[in-house]
Short mmCIF file of C-alpha atoms in Angstrom, two decimals:
data_model
loop_
_atom_site.label_atom_id
_atom_site.label_comp_id
_atom_site.label_asym_id
_atom_site.label_seq_id
_atom_site.Cartn_x
_atom_site.Cartn_y
_atom_site.Cartn_z
CA MET A 27 95.12 35.36 81.56
CA LYS A 28 92.91 37.49 83.82
CA VAL A 29 92.21 35.98 87.24
CA THR A 30 88.56 36.27 88.27
CA LEU A 31 87.29 36.99 91.77
CA ARG A 32 86.02 33.44 92.11
CA GLN A 33 89.40 31.97 91.13
CA SER A 34 91.10 34.18 93.71
CA MET A 35 88.63 33.04 96.35
CA VAL A 36 89.26 29.38 95.50
CA TRP A 37 92.97 29.90 96.14
CA ILE A 38 92.35 31.81 99.37
CA HIS A 39 89.77 29.26 100.57
CA GLY A 40 92.11 26.35 100.00
CA TRP A 41 95.13 27.81 101.75
CA LEU A 42 93.24 29.33 104.69
CA GLY A 43 91.57 25.96 105.30
CA LEU A 44 94.83 24.05 104.99
CA LEU A 45 97.01 26.24 107.21
CA ALA A 46 94.53 26.31 110.07
CA GLY A 47 92.65 23.10 109.30
CA TRP A 48 94.29 20.74 111.79
CA ILE A 49 93.85 23.12 114.72
CA LEU A 50 90.30 23.98 113.62
CA PHE A 51 89.40 20.28 113.50
CA ALA A 52 90.64 19.89 117.08
CA MET A 53 88.78 23.03 118.17
CA PHE A 54 85.53 21.87 116.57
CA LEU A 55 85.73 18.33 117.99
CA THR A 56 86.64 19.27 121.56
CA GLY A 57 84.32 22.29 121.48
CA THR A 58 81.44 20.08 120.36
CA ALA A 59 82.11 17.69 123.26
CA SER A 60 82.04 20.72 125.58
CA TYR A 61 78.31 21.19 125.03
CA PHE A 62 78.01 18.32 127.52
CA ARG A 63 80.75 19.50 129.84
CA PRO A 64 78.80 18.98 133.12
CA GLU A 65 77.58 15.56 132.00
CA ILE A 66 81.12 14.44 131.10
CA THR A 67 82.33 15.59 134.51
CA GLN A 68 79.53 13.65 136.24
CA TRP A 69 80.43 10.50 134.28
CA MET A 70 84.10 10.93 135.21
CA GLN A 71 83.18 11.10 138.90
CA PRO A 72 80.81 8.13 139.27
CA GLU A 73 81.04 8.32 143.06
CA PHE A 74 78.65 11.30 142.98
CA ARG A 75 74.94 10.75 142.57
CA SER A 76 72.64 13.61 141.77
CA VAL A 77 70.21 14.65 144.53
CA PRO A 78 67.83 17.50 143.58
CA VAL A 79 68.29 20.37 146.06
CA SER A 80 67.35 24.03 145.80
CA ALA A 81 70.12 26.58 145.29
CA ALA A 82 69.12 28.26 148.56
CA ARG A 83 69.53 25.00 150.50
CA ALA A 84 72.91 24.31 148.84
CA ALA A 85 74.09 27.84 149.67
CA GLN A 86 73.03 27.41 153.28
CA THR A 87 74.82 24.08 153.79
CA ALA A 88 77.92 25.34 151.96
CA THR A 89 78.11 28.41 154.19
CA ALA A 90 77.74 26.31 157.33
CA TYR A 91 80.63 24.09 156.26
CA MET A 92 82.90 26.98 155.28
CA GLN A 93 82.25 28.67 158.62
CA LYS A 94 84.04 25.70 160.20
CA VAL A 95 87.02 25.38 157.86
CA GLY A 96 87.44 28.80 156.24
CA ALA A 97 88.07 31.11 159.19
CA ASP A 98 91.04 32.79 157.48
CA ASP A 99 89.39 33.14 154.09
CA VAL A 100 88.80 36.46 152.36
CA GLN A 101 86.60 35.06 149.58
CA TRP A 102 84.45 32.01 148.86
CA PHE A 103 83.47 31.22 145.29
CA VAL A 104 80.48 28.87 145.55
CA TYR A 105 79.11 27.11 142.45
CA LEU A 106 75.60 25.90 143.20
CA PRO A 107 74.11 22.63 141.85
CA ASP A 108 71.48 22.57 139.12
CA SER A 109 69.75 20.03 136.91
CA ARG A 110 73.06 19.17 135.19
CA THR A 111 75.41 19.11 138.18
CA SER A 112 75.27 16.99 141.30
CA ALA A 113 77.40 18.76 143.91
CA THR A 114 78.28 22.13 145.38
CA ARG A 115 81.80 23.18 144.39
CA ILE A 116 83.72 25.80 146.36
CA PHE A 117 87.01 27.58 145.76
CA GLU A 118 88.42 29.52 148.69
CA GLN A 119 90.88 32.38 148.77
CA ARG A 120 92.87 32.61 151.98
CA ASN A 121 94.30 35.75 153.53
CA PRO A 122 97.91 36.04 152.26
CA ALA A 123 99.04 36.57 155.86
CA SER A 124 97.39 33.37 157.03
CA LYS A 125 99.67 30.52 158.05
CA VAL A 126 96.85 28.00 157.52
CA PRO A 127 96.88 26.49 154.02
CA PRO A 128 93.60 26.18 152.04
CA VAL A 129 91.53 23.08 152.69
CA ALA A 130 91.89 21.88 149.08
CA SER A 131 92.15 23.25 145.57
CA GLU A 132 88.44 22.52 145.24
CA ILE A 133 85.95 21.70 147.99
CA VAL A 134 83.08 19.45 146.90
CA LEU A 135 80.04 19.15 149.15
CA ASP A 136 76.80 17.22 149.26
CA PRO A 137 74.32 20.05 148.57
CA ALA A 138 71.68 18.55 150.87
CA THR A 139 73.84 18.02 153.97
CA GLY A 140 76.96 20.12 153.42
CA THR A 141 79.24 17.16 154.13
CA PRO A 142 82.38 16.74 151.98
CA LEU A 143 82.14 14.40 149.02
CA HIS A 144 85.15 12.41 147.95
CA ALA A 145 85.62 11.19 144.40
CA ARG A 146 88.42 10.52 141.99
CA GLU A 147 90.43 13.56 140.97
CA THR A 148 89.70 14.59 137.38
CA ARG A 149 89.36 17.61 135.14
CA GLY A 150 86.25 16.10 133.60
CA GLY A 151 84.60 17.91 130.74
CA GLU A 152 86.47 21.07 131.68
CA HIS A 153 89.55 19.66 129.94
CA PHE A 154 87.84 19.52 126.54
CA TYR A 155 86.36 22.97 127.09
CA ARG A 156 89.71 24.55 127.97
CA PHE A 157 91.59 22.76 125.21
CA HIS A 158 88.99 24.03 122.74
CA PHE A 159 90.24 27.62 123.03
CA GLN A 160 93.58 27.32 124.85
CA LEU A 161 95.05 24.33 122.95
CA GLN A 162 96.98 23.20 126.06
CA LEU A 163 99.38 26.13 125.62
CA PRO A 164 100.40 28.70 128.28
CA TYR A 165 98.28 31.82 128.66
CA PRO A 166 97.80 33.81 126.47
CA TRP A 167 99.49 32.02 123.56
CA GLY A 168 96.90 29.27 123.19
CA ARG A 169 94.07 31.79 123.06
CA TRP A 170 95.94 33.93 120.56
CA LEU A 171 96.55 30.91 118.31
CA ALA A 172 92.91 29.82 118.60
CA GLY A 173 91.81 33.36 117.70
CA LEU A 174 94.11 33.45 114.67
CA CYS A 175 92.71 30.13 113.45
CA ALA A 176 89.16 31.41 114.01
CA MET A 177 89.98 34.40 111.81
CA PHE A 178 91.24 32.01 109.14
CA MET A 179 88.01 30.05 109.52
CA LEU A 180 85.90 33.16 109.06
CA GLY A 181 87.85 34.01 105.92
CA ALA A 182 87.44 30.45 104.66
CA ILE A 183 83.66 30.63 105.19
CA VAL A 184 83.32 33.90 103.27
CA SER A 185 85.59 32.76 100.43
CA GLY A 186 83.83 29.39 100.34
CA VAL A 187 80.44 31.05 99.84
CA ILE A 188 81.86 33.14 96.99
CA THR A 189 83.36 30.09 95.25
CA HIS A 190 80.05 28.18 95.34
CA LYS A 191 78.20 28.57 92.07
CA ARG A 192 75.56 26.00 93.03
CA ILE A 193 75.26 26.45 96.79
CA PHE A 194 71.60 25.35 96.88
CA ALA A 195 72.13 22.32 94.63
CA ASP A 196 75.17 21.27 96.68
CA PHE A 197 72.90 20.88 99.68
CA PHE A 198 71.19 17.94 97.94
CA THR A 199 74.20 16.39 96.18
CA LEU A 200 76.23 13.56 97.69
CA ARG A 201 77.69 10.99 95.31
CA TRP A 202 79.44 7.91 96.68
CA ASN A 203 82.49 6.09 95.30
CA LYS A 204 83.37 8.88 92.85
CA GLY A 205 86.83 9.68 94.19
CA GLN A 206 87.57 13.38 94.32
CA ARG A 207 83.99 14.24 93.40
CA SER A 208 82.70 12.35 96.45
CA TRP A 209 85.05 14.18 98.81
CA LEU A 210 84.00 17.51 97.30
CA ASP A 211 80.33 16.59 97.74
CA ALA A 212 80.93 15.58 101.36
CA HIS A 213 82.75 18.85 102.01
CA ASN A 214 80.02 20.91 100.35
CA VAL A 215 77.13 19.14 102.10
CA SER A 216 78.71 19.41 105.56
CA ALA A 217 79.48 23.10 104.91
CA VAL A 218 76.15 24.15 103.38
CA LEU A 219 74.02 22.05 105.74
CA ALA A 220 75.04 24.12 108.77
CA LEU A 221 76.43 27.28 107.16
CA PRO A 222 74.59 29.69 109.53
CA TYR A 223 75.86 27.72 112.52
CA HIS A 224 79.46 27.69 111.24
CA ALA A 225 79.42 31.45 110.66
CA MET A 226 77.76 32.12 114.02
CA ILE A 227 80.02 29.87 116.10
CA THR A 228 83.19 31.24 114.49
CA TYR A 229 82.24 34.91 114.80
CA THR A 230 80.91 34.61 118.36
CA GLY A 231 84.03 32.68 119.37
CA LEU A 232 86.14 35.63 118.26
CA ILE A 233 83.88 38.17 119.96
CA THR A 234 83.96 36.39 123.33
CA LEU A 235 87.72 37.06 123.60
CA VAL A 236 87.78 40.37 121.73
CA ALA A 237 88.82 42.29 124.87
CA MET A 238 91.98 40.16 124.98
CA TYR A 239 92.68 40.39 121.25
CA MET A 240 92.04 44.16 121.22
CA PRO A 241 92.72 45.47 124.76
CA TRP A 242 93.61 49.04 123.82
CA PRO A 243 90.21 50.71 124.48
CA VAL A 244 90.16 49.27 128.01
CA VAL A 245 93.82 50.11 128.67
CA ALA A 246 93.31 53.66 127.44
CA ASN A 247 90.32 54.34 129.69
CA TYR A 248 90.82 52.30 132.85
CA ALA A 249 93.76 52.03 135.23
CA LYS A 250 93.08 48.34 135.93
CA PRO A 251 91.08 45.67 134.06
CA LEU A 252 89.02 45.12 137.24
CA ASP A 253 87.86 48.74 137.05
CA PHE A 254 86.49 48.03 133.59
CA GLY A 255 84.83 44.86 134.87
CA ALA A 256 83.17 46.77 137.70
CA VAL A 257 81.64 49.26 135.28
CA ALA A 258 80.85 46.90 132.40
CA PHE A 259 79.69 43.76 134.17
CA GLY A 260 78.66 45.01 137.60
CA ILE A 261 81.51 43.25 139.43
CA PRO A 262 81.37 44.68 142.94
CA ALA A 263 84.38 46.72 143.96
CA ASP A 264 86.60 45.00 146.50
CA ARG A 265 85.98 46.18 150.04
CA ASP A 266 88.65 45.83 152.69
CA ALA A 267 87.72 43.96 155.83
CA SER A 268 86.81 46.30 158.69
CA GLY A 269 88.41 44.11 161.35
CA ARG A 270 85.17 44.05 163.31
CA PRO A 271 83.82 40.50 163.66
CA ALA A 272 80.20 39.97 162.61
CA SER A 273 78.30 36.76 161.97
CA LEU A 274 76.94 36.05 158.51
CA VAL A 275 73.18 36.21 158.09
CA ASP A 276 71.23 33.30 156.60
CA ILE A 277 72.85 33.06 153.16
CA GLY A 278 70.17 30.68 151.94
CA ALA A 279 67.56 33.40 152.49
CA LEU A 280 69.66 35.86 150.46
CA VAL A 281 69.91 33.40 147.56
CA ALA A 282 66.16 32.78 147.70
CA ASN A 283 65.54 36.54 147.64
CA ALA A 284 67.89 36.94 144.68
CA GLU A 285 66.03 34.22 142.76
CA VAL A 286 62.77 36.09 143.33
CA ARG A 287 64.37 39.27 141.98
CA PHE A 288 65.77 37.39 138.96
CA GLY A 289 62.66 35.37 138.31
CA ALA A 290 65.13 32.58 137.63
CA PRO A 291 67.49 30.20 139.50
CA ALA A 292 70.84 31.29 140.92
CA THR A 293 74.01 29.70 139.60
CA ARG A 294 76.79 30.88 141.93
CA MET A 295 77.64 33.27 144.72
CA VAL A 296 80.75 35.04 145.96
CA VAL A 297 81.16 35.74 149.66
CA ARG A 298 83.78 38.39 150.41
CA ASN A 299 85.29 39.00 153.87
CA PRO A 300 83.14 36.38 155.62
CA ASN A 301 82.48 36.91 159.34
CA ASP A 302 83.42 40.58 159.10
CA SER A 303 81.07 43.55 159.34
CA ALA A 304 82.14 44.52 155.80
CA ALA A 305 81.16 41.10 154.38
CA THR A 306 79.28 41.04 151.06
CA VAL A 307 77.40 38.29 149.25
CA THR A 308 76.97 38.55 145.46
CA VAL A 309 74.52 36.16 143.79
CA TYR A 310 74.48 35.57 140.01
CA ARG A 311 71.57 34.48 137.84
CA HIS A 312 71.73 31.11 136.08
CA PRO A 313 72.69 31.45 132.37
CA SER A 314 69.89 29.06 131.34
CA ALA A 315 67.39 31.83 132.08
CA SER A 316 68.33 33.92 129.05
CA LEU A 317 70.21 33.97 125.78
CA ASN A 318 72.38 36.62 127.42
CA ALA A 319 75.06 34.59 129.23
CA ARG A 320 76.14 37.59 131.30
CA GLY A 321 73.02 37.89 133.38
CA PRO A 322 72.35 40.19 136.31
CA SER A 323 73.67 39.89 139.84
CA VAL A 324 72.67 41.29 143.23
CA THR A 325 74.93 42.13 146.16
CA TYR A 326 73.91 42.02 149.81
CA SER A 327 75.58 42.93 153.07
CA GLY A 328 76.73 39.66 154.61
CA SER A 329 76.29 40.93 158.15
CA THR A 330 72.87 42.61 157.84
CA GLY A 331 71.30 41.13 154.68
CA ARG A 332 70.67 44.64 153.31
CA LEU A 333 70.61 44.99 149.52
CA LEU A 334 73.71 46.95 148.50
CA GLY A 335 73.34 46.99 144.74
CA ALA A 336 72.20 45.20 141.63
CA SER A 337 73.66 44.78 138.17
CA THR A 338 71.09 44.45 135.42
CA GLY A 339 73.59 43.92 132.63
CA SER A 340 71.61 46.44 130.58
CA GLY A 341 72.85 48.53 127.68
CA PRO A 342 73.01 47.55 124.01
CA ALA A 343 76.78 46.93 123.88
CA LEU A 344 76.89 44.72 126.98
CA ALA A 345 73.68 42.92 126.03
CA THR A 346 75.15 42.19 122.58
CA ALA A 347 78.37 40.85 124.12
CA GLY A 348 76.36 38.67 126.51
CA VAL A 349 74.20 37.29 123.72
CA MET A 350 77.29 36.52 121.62
CA LEU A 351 78.74 34.56 124.50
CA GLY A 352 75.41 32.83 125.12
CA LEU A 353 75.10 31.79 121.50
CA HIS A 354 78.60 30.33 121.57
CA VAL A 355 78.51 28.33 124.81
CA ALA A 356 74.77 27.46 124.56
CA GLN A 357 74.19 27.34 128.31
CA PHE A 358 70.66 28.63 127.67
CA ALA A 359 69.83 25.56 125.56
CA GLY A 360 67.55 22.79 126.74
CA THR A 361 68.29 19.14 126.07
CA ALA A 362 66.90 19.02 122.51
CA LEU A 363 68.63 22.24 121.43
CA ARG A 364 71.88 21.16 123.06
CA TRP A 365 71.85 17.94 121.00
CA THR A 366 71.16 20.06 117.93
CA TYR A 367 74.22 22.17 118.73
CA PHE A 368 76.18 18.95 119.17
CA ALA A 369 75.11 17.61 115.76
CA LEU A 370 75.91 20.93 114.07
CA GLY A 371 79.31 20.98 115.76
CA LEU A 372 80.06 17.57 114.30
CA THR A 373 79.21 18.91 110.83
CA GLY A 374 81.86 21.55 111.46
CA ALA A 375 84.46 18.90 112.25
CA ALA A 376 83.32 16.96 109.16
CA MET A 377 83.57 20.07 107.00
CA VAL A 378 87.15 20.78 108.10
CA GLY A 379 88.17 17.12 107.92
CA THR A 380 86.79 16.55 104.42
CA GLY A 381 88.37 19.81 103.29
CA LEU A 382 91.79 18.59 104.45
CA LEU A 383 91.28 15.25 102.70
CA LEU A 384 90.09 16.97 99.53
CA TRP A 385 93.33 18.96 99.38
CA THR A 386 95.36 15.74 99.18
CA VAL A 387 92.94 13.91 96.85
CA LYS A 388 93.10 16.74 94.29
CA ARG A 389 96.90 16.62 94.18
CA ARG A 390 97.51 12.87 94.23
CA LYS A 391 98.55 11.44 90.86
CA PRO A 392 97.78 7.75 90.17
CA GLY A 393 100.99 5.72 90.28
CA ALA A 394 103.16 8.74 91.16
CA VAL A 395 105.22 9.13 94.32
CA PRO A 396 103.71 11.95 96.42
CA PHE A 397 105.84 15.09 96.61
CA PHE A 398 107.04 16.15 100.06
CA GLY A 399 104.25 18.68 100.75
CA LEU A 400 101.54 16.22 99.78
CA ALA A 401 103.04 13.43 101.91
CA LEU A 402 103.38 15.80 104.87
CA VAL A 403 99.76 17.00 104.65
CA GLU A 404 98.49 13.45 104.26
CA ARG A 405 100.34 12.27 107.35
CA LEU A 406 99.15 15.26 109.38
CA ASN A 407 95.60 14.52 108.24
CA ILE A 408 95.85 10.96 109.53
CA ALA A 409 97.41 12.09 112.81
CA VAL A 410 94.66 14.63 113.49
CA VAL A 411 91.48 13.31 111.87
CA ALA A 412 92.01 9.66 112.87
CA GLY A 413 94.23 10.25 115.91
CA LEU A 414 92.40 12.92 117.91
CA PRO A 415 89.13 10.96 118.43
CA THR A 416 91.16 8.01 119.71
CA ALA A 417 93.11 10.31 122.02
CA MET A 418 89.86 11.68 123.44
CA ALA A 419 88.71 8.10 124.05
CA ALA A 420 92.02 7.43 125.83
CA TYR A 421 91.33 10.36 128.17
CA LEU A 422 87.98 8.83 129.14
CA LEU A 423 89.45 5.34 129.45
CA ALA A 424 92.23 6.63 131.70
CA ASN A 425 89.57 7.92 134.07
CA ARG A 426 88.42 4.36 134.67
CA LEU A 427 91.80 2.61 134.55
CA ILE A 428 94.04 4.87 136.67
CA PRO A 429 93.76 3.96 140.38
CA VAL A 430 91.21 6.19 142.11
CA GLY A 431 93.29 7.37 145.07
CA ILE A 432 96.58 8.03 143.30
CA GLU A 433 97.93 11.56 143.63
CA GLY A 434 98.00 13.68 140.48
CA ARG A 435 95.63 11.41 138.55
CA ALA A 436 93.86 14.35 136.85
CA ASP A 437 97.14 15.29 135.16
CA MET A 438 97.69 11.63 134.30
CA GLU A 439 94.36 11.50 132.48
CA VAL A 440 95.30 14.53 130.39
CA ALA A 441 98.75 13.07 129.76
CA ALA A 442 97.14 9.81 128.58
CA MET A 443 95.28 11.75 125.90
CA PHE A 444 98.37 13.48 124.55
CA TRP A 445 100.67 10.45 124.83
CA THR A 446 98.12 8.39 122.92
CA TRP A 447 97.74 11.08 120.29
CA GLY A 448 101.51 11.39 119.90
CA ALA A 449 102.05 7.64 119.75
CA LEU A 450 99.42 7.20 117.04
CA ALA A 451 100.91 10.09 115.05
CA VAL A 452 104.33 8.42 115.12
CA LEU A 453 103.18 4.84 114.57
CA GLN A 454 101.15 5.66 111.46
CA LEU A 455 104.37 6.83 109.77
CA ALA A 456 105.49 3.17 109.64
CA ARG A 457 102.42 2.17 107.60
CA PRO A 458 101.31 2.98 104.06
CA ALA A 459 98.99 5.98 104.17
CA ARG A 460 95.88 4.08 103.06
CA ARG A 461 96.45 1.33 105.62
CA ALA A 462 97.16 3.94 108.30
CA TRP A 463 93.69 5.43 107.71
CA VAL A 464 92.03 2.04 108.14
CA GLU A 465 94.00 1.08 111.21
CA GLY A 466 93.67 4.53 112.80
CA PHE A 467 89.88 4.49 112.56
CA ALA A 468 89.75 0.84 113.67
CA ILE A 469 91.83 1.56 116.79
CA GLY A 470 89.52 4.46 117.58
CA ALA A 471 86.44 2.25 117.23
CA VAL A 472 87.94 -0.33 119.61
CA ALA A 473 88.86 2.41 122.12
CA PHE A 474 85.33 3.80 122.21
CA VAL A 475 83.82 0.32 122.62
CA ALA A 476 86.22 -0.25 125.51
CA ILE A 477 84.84 2.74 127.44
CA PRO A 478 81.44 1.19 128.34
CA VAL A 479 83.22 -2.09 129.09
CA ALA A 480 85.70 -0.41 131.45
CA ASN A 481 82.85 1.52 133.07
CA ALA A 482 80.92 -1.69 133.74
CA VAL A 483 83.98 -3.50 135.11
CA THR A 484 85.31 -0.73 137.37
CA THR A 485 82.06 0.87 138.65
CA ALA A 486 78.59 -0.15 139.74
CA ARG A 487 77.07 2.09 137.05
CA GLY A 488 77.63 0.03 133.91
CA LEU A 489 75.13 -0.03 131.07
CA PRO A 490 72.98 -2.97 132.30
CA GLY A 491 72.73 -1.51 135.79
CA SER A 492 72.10 2.01 134.49
CA LEU A 493 69.23 0.82 132.33
CA SER A 494 67.62 -1.14 135.16
CA ASN A 495 68.08 1.66 137.72
CA GLY A 496 66.95 4.49 135.46
CA ASP A 497 70.42 6.08 135.55
CA THR A 498 69.76 8.10 132.40
CA LEU A 499 73.02 10.02 132.23
CA PHE A 500 75.31 7.00 132.49
CA ALA A 501 73.20 4.94 130.07
CA ALA A 502 73.13 7.79 127.53
CA PHE A 503 76.88 8.27 127.87
CA ASP A 504 77.59 4.60 127.17
CA PHE A 505 75.29 4.64 124.15
CA ALA A 506 77.05 7.78 122.89
CA MET A 507 80.40 5.99 123.15
CA LEU A 508 79.04 3.03 121.18
CA GLY A 509 77.69 5.49 118.59
CA ALA A 510 81.14 7.08 118.24
CA ALA A 511 82.63 3.59 117.82
CA ALA A 512 80.11 2.84 115.04
CA VAL A 513 81.04 6.05 113.19
CA LEU A 514 84.76 5.24 113.36
CA ALA A 515 84.12 1.63 112.33
CA PHE A 516 82.20 2.95 109.31
CA GLY A 517 85.17 5.19 108.51
CA ALA A 518 87.53 2.22 108.74
CA ALA A 519 85.29 0.18 106.44
CA ARG A 520 85.10 2.97 103.85
CA ALA A 521 88.85 3.51 103.99
CA GLY A 522 89.32 -0.26 103.67
CA ARG A 523 87.30 -0.29 100.46
CA LYS A 524 89.58 2.40 99.04
CA VAL A 525 92.55 0.14 99.81
CA GLU A 526 90.98 -2.97 98.27
CA MET A 527 89.72 -1.37 95.04
CA PRO A 528 93.21 -0.71 93.52
CA VAL A 529 94.24 -4.25 94.51
CA ARG A 530 91.20 -5.79 92.76
CA ARG A 531 91.86 -3.61 89.71
CA ARG A 532 95.46 -4.87 89.43
CA VAL A 533 94.25 -8.48 89.79
CA ARG A 534 91.79 -8.00 86.91
CA GLU A 535 94.51 -6.41 84.77
CA MET A 536 96.84 -9.35 85.42
CA ALA A 537 94.07 -11.85 84.65
CA HIS A 538 93.46 -10.24 81.28
CA GLY A 539 97.12 -10.22 80.39
#
């Protein structure tokens, strides 16, 4: 019998989705959470309160503080506050010959006064962002695995489009309580609803790391990767310190001048060889100003304030790469568009999750013992689809429950997520698969409800206080957690109905003899 193109695509679509599905689900879910990375970090450090300050003022106070503590530094990386962040964050690089250790792995300052801020140690939203494309694996293996799964996803999207005979009709078709047909409808609707987004986010994710996946053009033409960066992205060439002391000019004035040149806010600056006559200050434009995430930068002499150079980021190839990155990370997006990205990201997780469930539903025979492959896939589905959301909730809960001053608490928060995930994956093996679905979703719902409760008990920024004080971010976060709990509770209820229906059917059969 001749195999048609569509039949071949059905086979390819199914196996590509299955082999990469569990990792793709995790990438979609944590990547979707990353759209609110700064907000998650703010929630996980409730000691900080946002005070609107200009980037120039924050740069000025940061420089004044680093002049006191960073005498042996060769570089300061200063991340300036904006509407979504509440503090100035600084990373210093000391002279290798210096016997004075760095002040801290990260220096956090009040942008208005330049005084150090102290809060609980945490990785915040950065953890979800990094896990999204590194999968908690050593460099570069996590990124390679994420890239391979993204390639599988791209193939699954193309083959899925080919297999759809009724792609427009599937957009409007969602039948409940029809077994396999319902799962297929859910998979089709979640896929077709946001098909352009799914294709865009997968392709741009690959392109953002293409220089790592395909390094040969750079290796063939440049002696060092930094040489390529200097040419392609305007990264200033490193200048050795002259050894002649020279005071820094008013850095705040340089940042203000850069913002005038950009016509947009500044996001960060790099000060090289501070307090030396060869000092330079490079200021970068905020990514919210353009779809191109790799915006321009300007470099000044730190000792005289003279403009040394400017990178416009022009050129079709570099502009395309910057736009691809901008589309993927969505730093240009305002609040409404960012929530749209978030909703579309959830459809991606739903598409992958329903596809994994559909694979098992199609192969399950009523009354038959599942073969090994089917049982394995079903258990992996429960561990990932029901377990990962609960593990993410455990990470947030750990932020409130681990003592604030304990050393290494940021690593403990991350460990709490993976220990919870692993424990749930093992415990569900002791339960029938259908009951494991119900209990997995129910535990997740309870965990997400516990987050606002723990926040109210352990901080002064609980939901009642946030609402009365106009603390929008904390109130919105608590409502989002309750919304996640409602979704998981709905999943538990639906899975519970699937468990009860066969039981009621057997009771009716027994009653009728």
